[in-house]
Amino acid sequence: MSIPRPVQPLARLLAPLRSLLIAAVVLQAVSSVAAVVSLIALAEAVRALLVASPDEDKVWVWVAVCGTTAPVSLLAASAAVTLTHVGDARLQLRLRRALADRLGRVPLGWFARRGSGEVKKVVHDDVHAMHYLVAHTLLDITAVIVVPVTALVYLIVVDWRLGLLSVVPLVAGIWLFARAMAEAGTKMADYGRAAAEINNAVVEFVDGIAVVKTFGRARSAYERFGRAADAFHDFFSRWVAATTAVTTASQIVVAPPAVLLLVLGPGIALVVHGGMPAPEIIPFALLAPGVAGAVSNIGTRLQALRTGGVAAASVAGLLDTPPLPVLDTPRTTDGATADRATVELRGASFAYDGGPPVLDGIDLVLAPGTVTALVGPSGAGKSTLARLVPRFFDVTSGSVTVGGVDVRELDPGTLYGLVGFVFQDVGLLRASVADNIALARPDAPREAIVEAARAAQIHDRVVREPAGYDAVVGHDVTFSLGEQQRIAIARALLADAPVLVLDEATAYADPHAEDAVQRALSAAAAGRTLLVIAHRLASVRDADQIVVLEQGRIVQRGRHTDLLRSEGRYRRMWAAQQSTDQPEQPDPPESESPELPAQGRHEGALA
């Protein structure tokens, strides 16, 4: 059997523990040899007693050997397990620190394209999956190799005929197991993907169940989760069905009754016909089942090795994710231009991972203190364009500047101080409400936090809790998604960034809370440069600039009244929405469409 490819990243991750693990493997080998020797000593003591004239001294020598090697085996095994657990603790700490560091440096767009369940699987599940591998599997594999080899050498010395016969079930079991592993091996990567998908489905279902029930959509949400669970079940069932027959056969041929029948049957015949002394059967009765039985243990341990290898590949894949490039000496906006609230895209194009262009040659200027609305059909590139401004992704060609400086030349902390964003998927920490609002300004006074919450229309909801702003999210209080969005708006208000990007900020507003979200967005609009994605065109009629995207290109731009006068995509979209009085639905794969507040344009610029 060749070493499976997933083991290669595993070897890389375990490299810092190499010396410690080698020491543990050596100790386990000593323990295994000592354990076999203790059984050999027991067998030899019995053989010595069964001869016509037993040699008492010889018997006691073997008893002494057995009494000495047994505790040596236990002590060596204990030391080996201690070393591997120490190594496992070090590995998990090092990996989690490295993963946290890498997650802090990857582009924000990396998270936008992955579910939280997938990230959780790597950081928690896959790292934890390596525990059994490091702490136990390496030692178990050592034992299941050393024990049968040592025992076989002894059995062949006792009687080469029965010794070679003892090898038959071992070889048959290994051959059958190799076939089962080959069948399973092709499916391990698929298993990892299926597990990630069911993780995502579980997280999304649990996180969203309260809100979908509010909307009366619990049945459809359950059906979506059910489809993911059914798909995983179908995959796993096919996988098990493909390997069960061969795996069962490998277990049967190495089972103790089968081995004893195969070895002791001919052995008894040899004794009856004078081919060997009767006491020489004793070692085979004691040791032969253990020789072949090692195959079943090898199967379990190699499966654990393969599973750990797949987990290691996931961890290594995240650790190898390129971080957001940052200049050694980042620039600032000071002195570059007098106005830090100007955003400009020049010939900006973008494609995901070398795929077809999602945006192509975008030229767009967001003047300070104005509102720019992005509209267009699903998949037009609205969300991608909006996410280029806070540098969720880097443009494939062209540039994006804030305050006259290319965003790629700014320190990320500086950029996030200039550009705030409120997206459809809001992330709240398991911390107090105050800490969640003050995420961008940890030193903000309580008065400023409360003022931002009032402006975001969430203050009254917070003070209904006994602990108020000190209530811990997820422990003392649970917010609906609409309420979470208002907390995110309060966070953006407190951060006071001069540029604000709004992506589908009302997508999950509570049925009776949309007006509150709209009032919160009106507060966020005051005095800032806004870039918003709108699927309800009526809400952006008074925007300073409406940009119509189609297939990654700007096909129209202008004021609402001007766009209605000319034939084009915008007029058709407006007519369609007016006739049905229904907004274009948000794009499922990417957040793409918050509404603008309907209370005056920028305190004056919005409908």
Coordinates of C-alpha atoms in Angstrom, one line a residue:
M1 CA 0.0 0.0 0.0
S2 CA 1.3 3.4 -0.9
I3 CA 1.2 6.3 1.6
P4 CA -1.9 8.3 0.8
R5 CA -1.4 11.8 -0.4
P6 CA -3.2 13.4 2.5
V7 CA -0.4 12.1 4.8
Q8 CA 2.1 14.4 3.1
P9 CA 0.7 17.7 4.6
L10 CA 0.3 15.7 7.9
A11 CA 4.0 15.0 7.9
R12 CA 4.7 18.7 7.3
L13 CA 2.5 19.8 10.2
L14 CA 4.1 17.2 12.5
A15 CA 7.7 18.1 11.6
P16 CA 8.2 20.3 14.7
L17 CA 7.3 17.3 16.9
R18 CA 9.5 14.9 15.0
S19 CA 12.1 14.2 17.8
L20 CA 9.3 13.8 20.4
L21 CA 7.3 11.4 18.3
I22 CA 10.3 9.3 17.4
A23 CA 11.1 8.9 21.1
A24 CA 7.5 7.9 21.7
V25 CA 7.6 5.4 18.8
V26 CA 10.8 3.8 20.1
L27 CA 9.3 3.5 23.6
Q28 CA 6.2 1.9 22.1
A29 CA 8.3 -0.6 20.2
V30 CA 10.1 -1.5 23.4
S31 CA 6.7 -2.0 25.1
S32 CA 5.4 -4.2 22.3
V33 CA 8.5 -6.4 22.2
A34 CA 8.4 -6.7 26.0
A35 CA 4.7 -7.6 25.8
V36 CA 5.4 -10.4 23.3
V37 CA 8.4 -11.6 25.3
S38 CA 6.2 -11.9 28.4
L39 CA 3.8 -14.2 26.4
I40 CA 6.7 -16.1 25.0
A41 CA 8.0 -16.6 28.5
L42 CA 4.6 -17.9 29.6
A43 CA 4.4 -20.3 26.7
E44 CA 8.0 -21.6 27.4
A45 CA 7.1 -22.0 31.1
V46 CA 4.1 -24.1 30.2
R47 CA 6.2 -26.1 27.6
A48 CA 8.8 -26.8 30.3
L49 CA 6.2 -28.1 32.7
L50 CA 4.7 -30.4 30.1
V51 CA 7.8 -32.4 29.4
A52 CA 8.3 -35.8 31.0
S53 CA 10.8 -34.5 33.6
P54 CA 10.2 -30.8 34.2
D55 CA 13.3 -28.6 34.9
E56 CA 12.1 -26.5 37.9
D57 CA 14.9 -24.0 37.5
K58 CA 14.1 -23.5 33.8
V59 CA 10.4 -23.0 34.7
W60 CA 11.3 -20.3 37.3
V61 CA 13.6 -18.5 34.9
W62 CA 10.8 -18.2 32.4
V63 CA 8.4 -17.0 35.1
A64 CA 11.0 -14.4 36.1
V65 CA 11.3 -13.2 32.5
C66 CA 7.5 -12.9 32.3
G67 CA 7.4 -11.0 35.6
T68 CA 10.1 -8.6 34.5
T69 CA 9.0 -7.9 30.9
A70 CA 5.3 -7.3 31.7
P71 CA 5.9 -4.2 33.9
V72 CA 8.6 -3.0 31.5
S73 CA 5.9 -3.1 28.8
L74 CA 3.5 -1.2 30.9
L75 CA 6.0 1.5 31.9
A76 CA 7.3 2.0 28.4
A77 CA 3.8 2.2 27.0
S78 CA 2.8 4.8 29.7
A79 CA 5.9 6.9 28.9
A80 CA 5.1 6.7 25.1
V81 CA 1.5 7.8 25.6
T82 CA 2.6 10.7 27.9
L83 CA 5.0 11.9 25.2
T84 CA 2.4 11.8 22.4
H85 CA -0.2 13.6 24.5
V86 CA 2.3 16.3 25.3
G87 CA 3.1 16.6 21.6
D88 CA -0.6 16.7 20.8
A89 CA -1.2 19.6 23.2
R90 CA 1.7 21.5 21.7
L91 CA 0.5 20.8 18.2
Q92 CA -3.1 21.9 18.8
L93 CA -1.9 25.1 20.5
R94 CA 0.5 25.9 17.7
L95 CA -2.0 25.1 14.9
R96 CA -4.8 27.1 16.5
R97 CA -2.5 30.1 17.0
A98 CA -1.3 29.8 13.4
L99 CA -4.8 29.5 12.0
A100 CA -6.0 32.5 14.1
D101 CA -3.1 34.5 12.7
R102 CA -3.8 33.4 9.1
L103 CA -7.5 34.1 9.5
G104 CA -6.6 37.6 10.7
R105 CA -4.5 38.2 7.5
V106 CA -6.5 36.6 4.7
P107 CA -8.6 38.9 2.5
L108 CA -12.1 39.6 3.8
G109 CA -13.4 38.2 0.5
W110 CA -12.1 34.8 1.5
F111 CA -14.8 34.7 4.3
A112 CA -17.4 36.0 1.9
R113 CA -17.0 32.9 -0.3
R114 CA -17.1 30.4 2.6
G115 CA -19.7 29.4 5.1
S116 CA -19.1 29.7 8.8
G117 CA -19.5 26.0 9.1
E118 CA -16.7 25.4 6.7
V119 CA -14.3 27.7 8.7
K120 CA -15.4 26.1 12.0
K121 CA -14.7 22.6 10.6
V122 CA -11.1 23.5 9.8
V123 CA -10.3 25.5 12.9
H124 CA -12.1 23.2 15.4
D125 CA -13.1 19.8 13.9
D126 CA -10.1 19.2 11.7
V127 CA -7.6 20.3 14.4
H128 CA -9.4 18.1 16.9
A129 CA -9.4 15.2 14.4
M130 CA -5.6 15.2 14.6
H131 CA -5.7 14.5 18.4
Y132 CA -6.4 10.8 18.1
L133 CA -3.9 10.5 15.3
V134 CA -1.0 12.1 17.2
A135 CA -1.8 10.9 20.7
H136 CA -2.8 7.3 19.9
T137 CA -2.7 6.2 16.2
L138 CA 1.1 6.4 15.7
L139 CA 1.7 4.3 18.8
D140 CA -1.0 1.8 17.8
I141 CA 0.5 1.4 14.3
T142 CA 3.9 0.8 15.8
A143 CA 2.4 -1.9 18.1
V144 CA 0.5 -3.7 15.3
I145 CA 3.7 -3.9 13.3
V146 CA 6.1 -4.8 16.0
V147 CA 3.9 -7.4 17.8
P148 CA 3.2 -9.7 14.9
V149 CA 6.7 -9.5 13.5
T150 CA 8.2 -10.4 16.9
A151 CA 5.7 -13.2 17.5
L152 CA 6.2 -14.6 14.0
V153 CA 9.9 -14.9 14.4
Y154 CA 9.4 -16.9 17.6
L155 CA 6.7 -19.1 16.1
I156 CA 8.9 -20.0 13.0
V157 CA 11.7 -20.9 15.4
V158 CA 9.4 -23.2 17.3
D159 CA 8.0 -24.9 14.2
W160 CA 8.6 -23.4 10.8
R161 CA 5.6 -25.3 9.3
L162 CA 3.0 -23.9 11.6
G163 CA 4.8 -20.6 11.8
L164 CA 4.5 -20.1 8.0
L165 CA 0.9 -21.3 8.3
S166 CA 0.3 -18.5 10.8
V167 CA 1.3 -16.0 8.1
V168 CA -1.5 -17.1 5.8
P169 CA -4.5 -15.3 7.5
L170 CA -2.2 -12.3 8.1
V171 CA -1.4 -12.0 4.4
A172 CA -5.0 -12.7 3.4
G173 CA -6.3 -10.1 5.8
I174 CA -3.8 -7.5 4.6
W175 CA -4.7 -8.1 0.9
L176 CA -8.5 -7.8 1.6
F177 CA -8.0 -4.7 3.7
A178 CA -5.8 -3.1 1.0
R179 CA -8.7 -3.5 -1.4
A180 CA -11.1 -1.9 1.1
M181 CA -8.7 1.0 1.7
A182 CA -8.4 1.5 -2.1
E183 CA -12.1 1.8 -2.3
A184 CA -12.3 4.1 0.6
G185 CA -9.3 6.2 -0.4
T186 CA -10.9 7.6 -3.5
K187 CA -13.8 8.8 -1.4
M188 CA -12.0 10.5 1.5
A189 CA -11.7 13.9 -0.2
D190 CA -15.4 13.7 -1.2
Y191 CA -16.2 12.8 2.4
G192 CA -14.4 16.0 3.6
R193 CA -16.4 18.1 1.2
A194 CA -19.7 16.5 2.2
A195 CA -18.9 17.0 5.9
A196 CA -18.1 20.7 5.2
E197 CA -21.5 21.1 3.4
I198 CA -23.5 19.5 6.2
N199 CA -21.6 21.7 8.7
N200 CA -22.6 24.8 6.7
A201 CA -26.2 23.6 6.5
V202 CA -26.3 22.9 10.3
V203 CA -24.8 26.3 11.2
E204 CA -27.1 28.2 8.8
F205 CA -30.2 26.3 9.9
V206 CA -29.5 26.9 13.6
D207 CA -28.5 30.5 13.2
G208 CA -31.4 31.4 11.1
I209 CA -34.3 29.3 12.5
A210 CA -35.7 32.1 14.7
V211 CA -35.9 34.6 11.9
V212 CA -37.3 32.1 9.3
K213 CA -40.0 31.2 11.8
T214 CA -40.8 34.9 12.1
F215 CA -41.2 35.1 8.4
G216 CA -43.2 31.8 8.3
R217 CA -40.5 30.1 6.3
A218 CA -39.5 27.4 8.8
R219 CA -40.7 24.6 6.5
S220 CA -38.6 25.8 3.5
A221 CA -35.5 26.3 5.8
Y222 CA -36.0 22.8 7.2
E223 CA -36.3 21.3 3.7
R224 CA -33.0 23.0 2.7
F225 CA -31.3 21.5 5.7
G226 CA -33.0 18.2 5.1
R227 CA -31.7 18.1 1.5
A228 CA -28.2 18.6 2.8
A229 CA -28.6 15.9 5.4
D230 CA -30.1 13.5 2.8
A231 CA -27.3 14.2 0.3
F232 CA -24.7 13.4 3.0
H233 CA -26.6 10.2 4.0
D234 CA -26.8 9.0 0.4
F235 CA -23.1 9.6 -0.1
F236 CA -22.1 7.9 3.1
S237 CA -24.4 4.9 2.4
R238 CA -22.9 4.4 -1.1
W239 CA -19.4 4.6 0.4
V240 CA -20.1 2.1 3.1
A241 CA -21.9 -0.3 0.7
A242 CA -18.8 -0.2 -1.6
T243 CA -16.5 -1.3 1.2
T244 CA -18.6 -3.4 3.6
A245 CA -18.2 -6.8 1.9
V246 CA -14.4 -6.6 1.5
T247 CA -14.0 -5.2 5.1
T248 CA -16.2 -8.0 6.5
A249 CA -14.2 -10.6 4.7
S250 CA -10.9 -9.2 6.1
Q251 CA -12.3 -9.4 9.6
I252 CA -13.5 -13.0 9.2
V253 CA -10.2 -14.4 8.0
V254 CA -8.2 -12.9 10.9
A255 CA -10.8 -13.7 13.6
P256 CA -9.4 -16.0 16.4
P257 CA -11.6 -19.0 15.7
A258 CA -10.6 -19.0 12.0
V259 CA -6.9 -18.6 12.8
L260 CA -7.0 -21.4 15.5
L261 CA -8.8 -23.7 13.1
L262 CA -6.3 -23.0 10.4
V263 CA -3.2 -23.4 12.6
L264 CA -4.2 -25.8 15.4
G265 CA -6.0 -28.2 13.0
P266 CA -2.7 -29.2 11.1
G267 CA -0.8 -28.9 14.4
I268 CA -3.0 -31.5 16.1
A269 CA -2.6 -33.7 13.1
L270 CA 1.2 -33.4 13.3
V271 CA 1.1 -34.3 17.0
V272 CA -1.2 -37.3 16.4
H273 CA 1.1 -38.6 13.6
G274 CA 4.3 -37.9 15.6
G275 CA 5.3 -35.0 13.5
M276 CA 5.9 -32.7 16.6
P277 CA 5.7 -32.9 20.4
A278 CA 2.4 -31.9 21.9
P279 CA 3.7 -29.1 24.1
E280 CA 4.9 -27.2 21.0
I281 CA 1.2 -26.4 20.1
I282 CA 1.0 -24.1 23.2
P283 CA 2.9 -21.1 21.7
F284 CA 0.6 -21.2 18.6
A285 CA -2.5 -21.3 20.7
L286 CA -1.3 -18.3 22.7
L287 CA 0.3 -16.2 19.9
A288 CA -1.1 -17.1 16.5
P289 CA -4.5 -15.3 17.0
G290 CA -2.7 -12.1 17.9
V291 CA -0.5 -12.3 14.8
A292 CA -3.4 -12.3 12.4
G293 CA -5.6 -10.1 14.6
A294 CA -3.2 -7.3 14.1
V295 CA -4.7 -6.8 10.7
S296 CA -8.0 -5.6 12.1
N297 CA -6.1 -3.1 14.3
I298 CA -4.0 -2.1 11.3
G299 CA -7.2 -1.4 9.4
T300 CA -8.6 0.9 12.1
R301 CA -5.3 2.7 12.6
L302 CA -4.6 3.3 8.9
Q303 CA -8.1 4.6 8.5
A304 CA -7.4 7.0 11.4
L305 CA -4.2 7.9 9.7
R306 CA -6.0 8.6 6.4
T307 CA -8.7 10.6 8.2
G308 CA -6.1 12.6 10.1
G309 CA -4.3 13.2 6.8
V310 CA -7.4 14.6 5.2
A311 CA -7.9 16.9 8.2
A312 CA -4.3 17.9 8.0
A313 CA -4.7 18.7 4.3
S314 CA -7.6 21.1 5.2
V315 CA -5.6 22.7 7.9
A316 CA -2.6 23.1 5.7
G317 CA -4.8 24.5 2.9
L318 CA -6.0 27.3 5.2
L319 CA -2.5 27.9 6.5
D320 CA -1.3 28.2 2.8
T321 CA -4.0 30.7 1.9
P322 CA -2.2 33.8 0.6
P323 CA -2.6 36.6 3.1
L324 CA -3.7 40.1 2.0
P325 CA -0.6 41.7 0.6
V326 CA 0.5 44.7 2.7
L327 CA 3.4 47.1 1.9
D328 CA 6.3 47.2 4.3
T329 CA 5.7 50.9 4.6
P330 CA 2.0 51.5 3.9
R331 CA 0.9 54.9 2.7
T332 CA -1.7 57.2 4.4
T333 CA -4.2 59.5 2.9
D334 CA -2.7 62.5 4.7
G335 CA -1.5 64.9 2.1
A336 CA -2.6 62.8 -0.8
T337 CA -5.8 64.7 -1.2
A338 CA -7.7 67.1 0.8
D339 CA -10.8 64.9 0.9
R340 CA -10.5 61.4 2.4
A341 CA -14.1 60.6 1.4
T342 CA -13.5 60.4 -2.4
V343 CA -13.6 56.9 -3.9
E344 CA -12.6 56.2 -7.5
L345 CA -12.4 53.1 -9.6
R346 CA -10.3 53.3 -12.7
G347 CA -10.6 50.5 -15.3
A348 CA -11.3 48.1 -12.4
S349 CA -11.7 44.5 -13.5
F350 CA -12.0 41.4 -11.4
A351 CA -12.3 37.6 -11.7
Y352 CA -12.5 34.9 -9.1
D353 CA -9.5 32.6 -9.1
G354 CA -8.6 33.0 -12.7
G355 CA -12.2 32.5 -13.9
P356 CA -14.2 34.6 -16.3
P357 CA -14.4 38.4 -15.5
V358 CA -17.0 39.3 -13.0
L359 CA -16.3 43.0 -13.5
D360 CA -14.8 44.5 -16.6
G361 CA -13.4 48.0 -17.0
I362 CA -15.3 49.8 -14.3
D363 CA -14.8 53.6 -14.2
L364 CA -16.7 55.2 -11.3
V365 CA -16.2 58.2 -9.0
L366 CA -18.0 58.5 -5.6
A367 CA -17.8 62.2 -4.7
P368 CA -17.6 63.2 -1.0
G369 CA -21.0 63.4 0.7
T370 CA -23.0 61.8 -2.2
V371 CA -25.1 58.7 -2.5
T372 CA -24.3 56.2 -5.3
A373 CA -26.7 53.3 -5.9
L374 CA -25.8 50.1 -7.7
V375 CA -28.7 48.4 -9.4
G376 CA -29.0 45.6 -11.9
P377 CA -30.1 42.0 -12.3
S378 CA -28.8 39.2 -10.1
G379 CA -25.3 38.2 -11.0
A380 CA -24.5 41.6 -12.6
G381 CA -21.5 42.1 -10.2
K382 CA -23.0 44.7 -7.8
S383 CA -21.9 42.9 -4.6
T384 CA -18.4 42.3 -6.0
L385 CA -18.0 45.9 -7.0
A386 CA -19.1 47.1 -3.6
R387 CA -16.6 44.8 -1.9
L388 CA -13.7 46.1 -3.9
V389 CA -13.9 49.4 -2.0
P390 CA -13.1 48.0 1.5
R391 CA -10.6 45.6 -0.3
F392 CA -12.4 42.3 0.3
F393 CA -10.7 41.4 -3.0
D394 CA -7.9 43.0 -5.1
V395 CA -8.7 44.1 -8.6
T396 CA -7.4 41.9 -11.4
S397 CA -6.5 45.0 -13.3
G398 CA -7.1 48.7 -12.8
S399 CA -7.3 50.4 -9.4
V400 CA -9.5 51.4 -6.5
T401 CA -8.5 54.5 -4.6
V402 CA -9.8 56.1 -1.4
G403 CA -8.7 59.6 -0.6
G404 CA -6.5 59.5 -3.7
V405 CA -4.5 56.5 -2.5
D406 CA -4.7 53.0 -4.0
V407 CA -6.3 50.7 -1.4
R408 CA -3.5 48.2 -2.0
E409 CA -1.0 50.7 -0.6
L410 CA -3.0 51.4 2.5
D411 CA -2.6 49.6 5.8
P412 CA -5.7 47.5 6.3
G413 CA -6.4 49.2 9.7
T414 CA -6.2 52.6 8.0
L415 CA -8.5 51.5 5.2
Y416 CA -11.1 50.1 7.6
G417 CA -11.0 53.4 9.4
L418 CA -11.9 55.1 6.1
V419 CA -14.5 52.6 4.8
G420 CA -17.2 51.2 6.9
F421 CA -19.6 48.5 5.7
V422 CA -22.9 47.0 6.6
F423 CA -23.6 43.7 4.8
Q424 CA -26.4 41.2 4.8
D425 CA -24.5 38.7 6.9
V426 CA -23.9 40.4 10.2
G427 CA -21.3 38.9 12.6
L428 CA -21.9 39.5 16.3
L429 CA -19.4 38.3 18.9
R430 CA -20.2 36.4 22.1
A431 CA -19.6 39.6 24.0
S432 CA -21.7 42.4 25.5
V433 CA -23.9 44.5 23.3
A434 CA -21.7 47.5 24.1
D435 CA -18.6 45.7 23.1
N436 CA -20.2 44.6 19.8
I437 CA -21.2 48.2 19.0
A438 CA -17.7 49.5 20.0
L439 CA -15.8 46.9 18.0
A440 CA -14.1 49.5 15.9
R441 CA -13.6 51.9 18.9
P442 CA -13.0 49.8 22.0
D443 CA -12.3 53.0 24.0
A444 CA -15.5 54.7 23.1
P445 CA -17.4 56.1 26.1
R446 CA -20.8 54.5 27.0
E447 CA -22.5 57.8 26.1
A448 CA -21.2 57.5 22.5
I449 CA -22.3 53.9 22.3
V450 CA -25.8 54.7 23.4
E451 CA -26.0 57.6 21.0
A452 CA -25.0 55.4 18.1
A453 CA -27.6 52.7 19.2
R454 CA -30.3 55.4 19.4
A455 CA -29.5 56.6 15.9
A456 CA -29.5 53.0 14.7
Q457 CA -33.0 52.4 16.2
I458 CA -31.8 49.6 18.4
H459 CA -31.5 51.3 21.8
D460 CA -35.1 50.6 22.9
R461 CA -34.6 46.9 22.1
V462 CA -31.3 46.7 24.1
V463 CA -32.7 48.4 27.3
R464 CA -35.5 45.9 27.4
E465 CA -32.9 43.4 28.6
P466 CA -32.3 43.3 32.3
A467 CA -28.5 43.7 31.7
G468 CA -29.0 46.3 29.0
Y469 CA -25.8 47.1 27.2
D470 CA -23.9 44.6 29.3
A471 CA -26.0 41.7 28.1
V472 CA -23.9 39.1 26.5
V473 CA -25.0 38.2 23.0
G474 CA -25.8 34.5 22.7
H475 CA -26.0 34.1 26.5
D476 CA -28.2 36.8 28.0
V477 CA -29.9 37.9 24.7
T478 CA -30.5 36.7 21.2
F479 CA -31.2 39.1 18.4
S480 CA -33.1 38.6 15.2
L481 CA -31.2 39.1 12.0
G482 CA -33.0 42.5 11.5
E483 CA -31.9 43.5 15.0
Q484 CA -28.4 42.3 14.3
Q485 CA -28.3 44.5 11.2
R486 CA -29.2 47.6 13.3
I487 CA -26.4 46.7 15.7
A488 CA -24.1 46.6 12.7
I489 CA -25.4 50.0 11.7
A490 CA -24.7 51.3 15.2
R491 CA -21.2 49.9 14.9
A492 CA -20.7 51.8 11.6
L493 CA -22.0 55.0 13.1
L494 CA -19.7 54.8 16.1
A495 CA -16.7 54.0 13.8
D496 CA -17.6 57.3 12.0
A497 CA -15.9 56.2 8.7
P498 CA -16.2 58.9 6.0
V499 CA -17.2 56.2 3.4
L500 CA -19.9 53.7 4.0
V501 CA -20.8 50.6 1.9
L502 CA -24.3 49.2 2.4
D503 CA -24.9 45.7 0.9
E504 CA -28.4 44.4 1.4
A505 CA -28.8 46.0 4.8
T506 CA -32.5 45.3 4.9
A507 CA -32.5 41.8 3.5
Y508 CA -33.4 40.1 6.8
A509 CA -35.3 43.0 8.5
D510 CA -38.0 41.8 10.8
P511 CA -41.5 42.0 9.2
H512 CA -42.4 45.0 11.4
A513 CA -38.9 46.5 11.7
E514 CA -38.1 47.6 8.2
D515 CA -39.0 51.2 9.0
A516 CA -36.6 51.1 11.9
V517 CA -33.8 49.8 9.7
Q518 CA -34.6 52.5 7.1
R519 CA -34.4 55.2 9.8
A520 CA -31.1 53.7 11.0
L521 CA -29.7 53.9 7.5
S522 CA -30.8 57.5 7.2
A523 CA -28.7 58.3 10.2
A524 CA -25.8 56.4 8.7
A525 CA -26.1 58.4 5.5
A526 CA -25.8 61.8 7.1
G527 CA -22.5 63.5 6.0
R528 CA -20.9 60.4 4.5
T529 CA -20.1 59.1 1.0
L530 CA -22.4 56.2 0.5
L531 CA -22.2 53.3 -1.9
V532 CA -25.4 51.1 -1.7
I533 CA -26.8 48.2 -3.5
A534 CA -30.5 48.5 -4.1
H535 CA -33.1 46.0 -5.3
R536 CA -36.0 48.3 -4.5
L537 CA -35.5 51.1 -7.0
A538 CA -38.1 53.3 -5.4
S539 CA -35.8 53.7 -2.4
V540 CA -33.0 55.2 -4.4
R541 CA -34.9 57.6 -6.7
D542 CA -33.2 60.6 -5.1
A543 CA -29.7 59.2 -5.0
D544 CA -27.1 61.5 -6.5
Q545 CA -26.0 58.8 -8.9
I546 CA -27.6 55.5 -10.0
V547 CA -25.2 53.1 -11.7
V548 CA -26.8 50.2 -13.7
L549 CA -24.6 47.1 -14.0
E550 CA -25.2 44.2 -16.4
Q551 CA -22.8 41.3 -16.9
G552 CA -20.0 43.1 -15.1
R553 CA -20.2 46.4 -17.0
I554 CA -21.7 49.8 -16.4
V555 CA -24.5 50.1 -19.0
Q556 CA -26.1 53.3 -17.6
R557 CA -25.5 55.9 -15.0
G558 CA -27.3 59.1 -13.9
R559 CA -30.1 60.5 -11.8
H560 CA -33.4 58.7 -11.5
T561 CA -35.4 61.1 -13.7
D562 CA -32.7 61.2 -16.4
L563 CA -32.5 57.4 -16.6
L564 CA -36.3 57.2 -16.9
R565 CA -36.2 59.5 -19.9
S566 CA -33.9 57.3 -21.9
E567 CA -34.6 53.8 -23.2
G568 CA -32.5 51.2 -21.3
R569 CA -32.3 48.6 -18.6
Y570 CA -33.2 51.0 -15.8
R571 CA -36.5 52.0 -17.3
R572 CA -37.4 48.4 -17.9
M573 CA -36.5 47.5 -14.3
W574 CA -38.5 50.4 -13.0
A575 CA -41.6 49.5 -15.1
A576 CA -41.4 45.9 -14.0
Q577 CA -41.2 46.8 -10.3
Q578 CA -44.0 49.4 -10.6
S579 CA -46.3 46.9 -12.3
T580 CA -45.7 44.2 -9.7
D581 CA -44.8 46.4 -6.8
Q582 CA -42.3 43.8 -5.9
P583 CA -38.5 44.4 -5.4
E584 CA -35.9 42.3 -7.2
Q585 CA -34.9 39.6 -4.8
P586 CA -31.4 39.5 -3.3
D587 CA -28.9 37.2 -5.0
P588 CA -28.5 34.0 -3.1
P589 CA -24.8 33.4 -3.5
E590 CA -23.6 36.9 -2.7
S591 CA -25.1 39.7 -0.7
E592 CA -26.1 42.2 -3.2
S593 CA -28.8 44.6 -2.4
P594 CA -29.6 46.8 0.6
E595 CA -32.2 49.4 0.3
L596 CA -31.5 53.0 0.8
P597 CA -33.3 54.9 3.6
A598 CA -36.5 56.4 2.5
Q599 CA -36.2 59.6 4.5
G600 CA -34.8 62.5 2.6
R601 CA -31.7 62.9 0.5
H602 CA -28.7 62.3 2.7
E603 CA -30.8 64.0 5.1
G604 CA -31.7 65.2 1.8
A605 CA -30.5 62.9 -0.9
L606 CA -32.5 59.8 -0.4
A607 CA -36.1 59.1 -1.2

